Amino acid sequence: MPQEQDRMETIVSLAKQRGFIFQSSELYGGMAGVYDLGPLGIELANNIKKQWWQKIVQERDDVYGLDSQILMASKIWEASGHVKSFVEPLTECKSCHKRFRADHLQEEGVTQCPECNGELTEPRQFNGMLQTHVGVTQEDSDSVYLRPETAQGIFVNFDNVQKAMRAKVPFGIAQIGKAFRNEITFRNFIFRVREFEQMELEFFVKPGTDDEWFAYWRTFCMDFLINDIGLKKEHLHFRDHEKAELCFYSKATTDIEFEYPFGVKELWGIANRQAYDLTQHSTYSGQKLEYLDPATGEKYIPFVIEPSVGVSRLMLAALLNAYTVIEGGRSMTTSANKDAEVVLKFHPSIAPVKAAIFPLSKKEPLTQIAHDICATLRKQWVIQYDESGSIGRRYRRQDEIGTPLCITVDFESVEDNKVTVRHRDTMEQERVAIDELKLYIQEKLQNFSS
Ligand code: GAP
């Protein structure tokens, strides 16, 4: 799929040039599977996390937030099964000695080294958790793991949250946080990385109601991707895991898959983990993680439904989804320029910059008016000020980073206290009074038409 490969390469290069994503430690040759977020990348990531938090925690009265830490007691990972079972098959090329995930190569139908066509060794198992040490000296230090998922921090706090919030089943605990995995194959940019953020919800339910809740969260997650992140429906698919494919503790798992240029791949996993985790932590800690139903006096270990998604995987989907090429350019930009133009059509809720302000000239009083508008709007949104180049060129710069609205202060603005607002997708322009600008933007961002 050379065209798809080109699309991926274009996104990687645009992400770097426009300040979304940089290779970690690039100055020193780069570190595989680790990426830094640039000025626009951090805004995009923050907006995605904000949307998720708002829909999953803030707008509900049955989900509570949590921030458990990366470092946890090692026994937690024994109880969860990660020490024993978080293993992947590793194969090595006998000629170039590069290492690969045998299961990934198998999925792609690759039987020889993808780098040099060399012969591969028989797969051997390795654990995907990263380790570090805590303690003063090497001798008395303890080996601990960097968490490979945020979920366990939620399970071990089940009792704390339930009691502190007097939470009644069904209820959920949500958290956003870093996770680390010793991944070894990195061919798809930020799709699979060693250090990433997860957004995880553990929703505790009464056994017997789990199928219903599983169906509920499956639909909820799909709707969120379409309505709150703006992913196109036709690029998203549910994939129910076959029985043979399910983790041993899972009763049902569905992946929401996205059509990435390198294949249709898992974006968001939704699993019915039953009572596995709470039972394991009850056994290993010696403390029963049960729920006492205050209405019936019944005691039971709740089942859990877990929707879990990676921020970087969602960012990549959002970038690909937004990337639009307009062949021959758009008429409202510089008339002489007939090159293809790139527009990132982000849903306004996740667009890194919400509006840009352009004074038509670099002179007073236009610049002062533009600076004043900027200062006011910045109290609420991320706004860019740009006074260099033609207006057409300034529009193009903002289109390339997906800014929904551009505001021009012109000579008439001095007389009528109005500015021209131009819409990214429709390119429609409207004259708006400066003192109504805030409300206008608020309304437009909420009801954005593409
Ligand atoms: N607590 C369940 C859990 O961690 P998972 O399927 O291993 O399940 C959940 O991971 C989600 O986390 C995935 O659907 C994906 O979005 C993201 N994810 C997992 N590994 C990742 C990696 N190496 N790089 C980026 N995102 C990853």
Short mmCIF file of N, CA and C and ligand atoms in Angstrom, two decimals, residues 149 151 181 183 190-193 196 198 200 266-269 273 306 308-310 312-313, ligand 1:
data_model
loop_
_atom_site.label_atom_id
_atom_site.label_comp_id
_atom_site.label_asym_id
_atom_site.label_seq_id
_atom_site.Cartn_x
_atom_site.Cartn_y
_atom_site.Cartn_z
N GLU A 149 0.05 -0.92 33.16
CA GLU A 149 -1.33 -0.44 32.96
C GLU A 149 -1.72 0.32 34.22
N ALA A 151 -4.73 0.25 35.43
CA ALA A 151 -5.88 -0.44 36.01
C ALA A 151 -5.63 -0.98 37.43
N ARG A 181 5.77 -0.12 28.82
CA ARG A 181 5.90 -1.50 28.37
C ARG A 181 7.18 -1.62 27.54
N GLU A 183 8.22 -2.64 24.84
CA GLU A 183 7.89 -3.04 23.47
C GLU A 183 9.18 -3.17 22.68
N ILE A 190 3.55 6.61 16.72
CA ILE A 190 3.13 6.58 18.12
C ILE A 190 2.07 5.52 18.40
N PHE A 191 1.82 4.62 17.45
CA PHE A 191 0.79 3.60 17.68
C PHE A 191 1.19 2.67 18.83
N ARG A 192 2.43 2.19 18.78
CA ARG A 192 2.91 1.30 19.85
C ARG A 192 4.22 1.86 20.40
N VAL A 193 4.20 2.29 21.65
CA VAL A 193 5.36 2.94 22.24
C VAL A 193 5.71 2.33 23.59
N PHE A 196 3.61 5.57 27.54
CA PHE A 196 2.38 6.17 27.01
C PHE A 196 1.39 6.43 28.14
N GLN A 198 -2.52 6.04 29.50
CA GLN A 198 -3.78 5.31 29.31
C GLN A 198 -4.91 6.10 29.95
N GLU A 200 -8.27 4.92 31.57
CA GLU A 200 -8.93 3.67 31.92
C GLU A 200 -10.09 3.91 32.88
N GLU A 266 -6.45 -2.16 16.75
CA GLU A 266 -7.12 -1.82 18.01
C GLU A 266 -6.81 -0.39 18.44
N LEU A 267 -7.89 0.34 18.71
CA LEU A 267 -7.76 1.67 19.27
C LEU A 267 -8.15 1.63 20.75
N TRP A 268 -9.28 0.98 21.03
CA TRP A 268 -9.85 1.01 22.38
C TRP A 268 -10.32 -0.40 22.73
N GLY A 269 -9.90 -0.92 23.85
CA GLY A 269 -10.34 -2.26 24.26
C GLY A 269 -11.39 -2.15 25.37
N ARG A 273 -13.96 -8.13 32.76
CA ARG A 273 -12.92 -8.85 33.51
C ARG A 273 -13.50 -9.65 34.68
N GLU A 306 -14.24 -2.91 31.80
CA GLU A 306 -13.08 -2.02 31.65
C GLU A 306 -12.91 -1.50 30.22
N SER A 308 -10.51 0.69 28.05
CA SER A 308 -9.14 1.20 28.21
C SER A 308 -8.58 1.65 26.87
N VAL A 309 -8.10 2.90 26.85
CA VAL A 309 -7.59 3.45 25.58
C VAL A 309 -6.30 4.25 25.82
N GLY A 310 -5.40 4.19 24.85
CA GLY A 310 -4.14 4.93 24.95
C GLY A 310 -4.28 6.30 24.31
N SER A 312 -1.90 8.27 23.05
CA SER A 312 -1.14 8.47 21.81
C SER A 312 -1.79 7.75 20.64
N ARG A 313 -2.38 6.59 20.91
CA ARG A 313 -3.05 5.85 19.84
C ARG A 313 -4.27 6.64 19.33
N1 GAP B 1 -5.89 -2.50 31.50
C1 GAP B 1 -6.11 -3.15 30.25
C2 GAP B 1 -5.03 -2.92 29.28
O1 GAP B 1 -4.02 -2.32 29.58
P1 GAP B 1 -4.39 -3.31 26.78
O2 GAP B 1 -5.21 -3.82 25.62
O3 GAP B 1 -3.06 -3.93 27.00
O4 GAP B 1 -5.32 -3.44 28.06
C3 GAP B 1 -5.33 -0.91 26.54
O5 GAP B 1 -4.21 -1.75 26.60
C4 GAP B 1 -5.11 0.22 25.54
O6 GAP B 1 -3.90 0.90 25.81
C5 GAP B 1 -4.98 -0.27 24.08
O7 GAP B 1 -6.24 -0.43 23.48
C6 GAP B 1 -4.20 0.87 23.47
O8 GAP B 1 -5.07 1.93 23.13
C7 GAP B 1 -3.28 1.32 24.60
N2 GAP B 1 -1.94 0.71 24.49
C8 GAP B 1 -1.56 -0.51 24.92
N3 GAP B 1 -0.26 -0.72 24.68
C9 GAP B 1 0.21 0.39 24.07
C10 GAP B 1 1.48 0.80 23.58
N4 GAP B 1 2.55 0.04 23.68
N5 GAP B 1 1.58 2.03 23.00
C11 GAP B 1 0.50 2.84 22.92
N6 GAP B 1 -0.72 2.50 23.38
C12 GAP B 1 -0.87 1.31 23.95
#
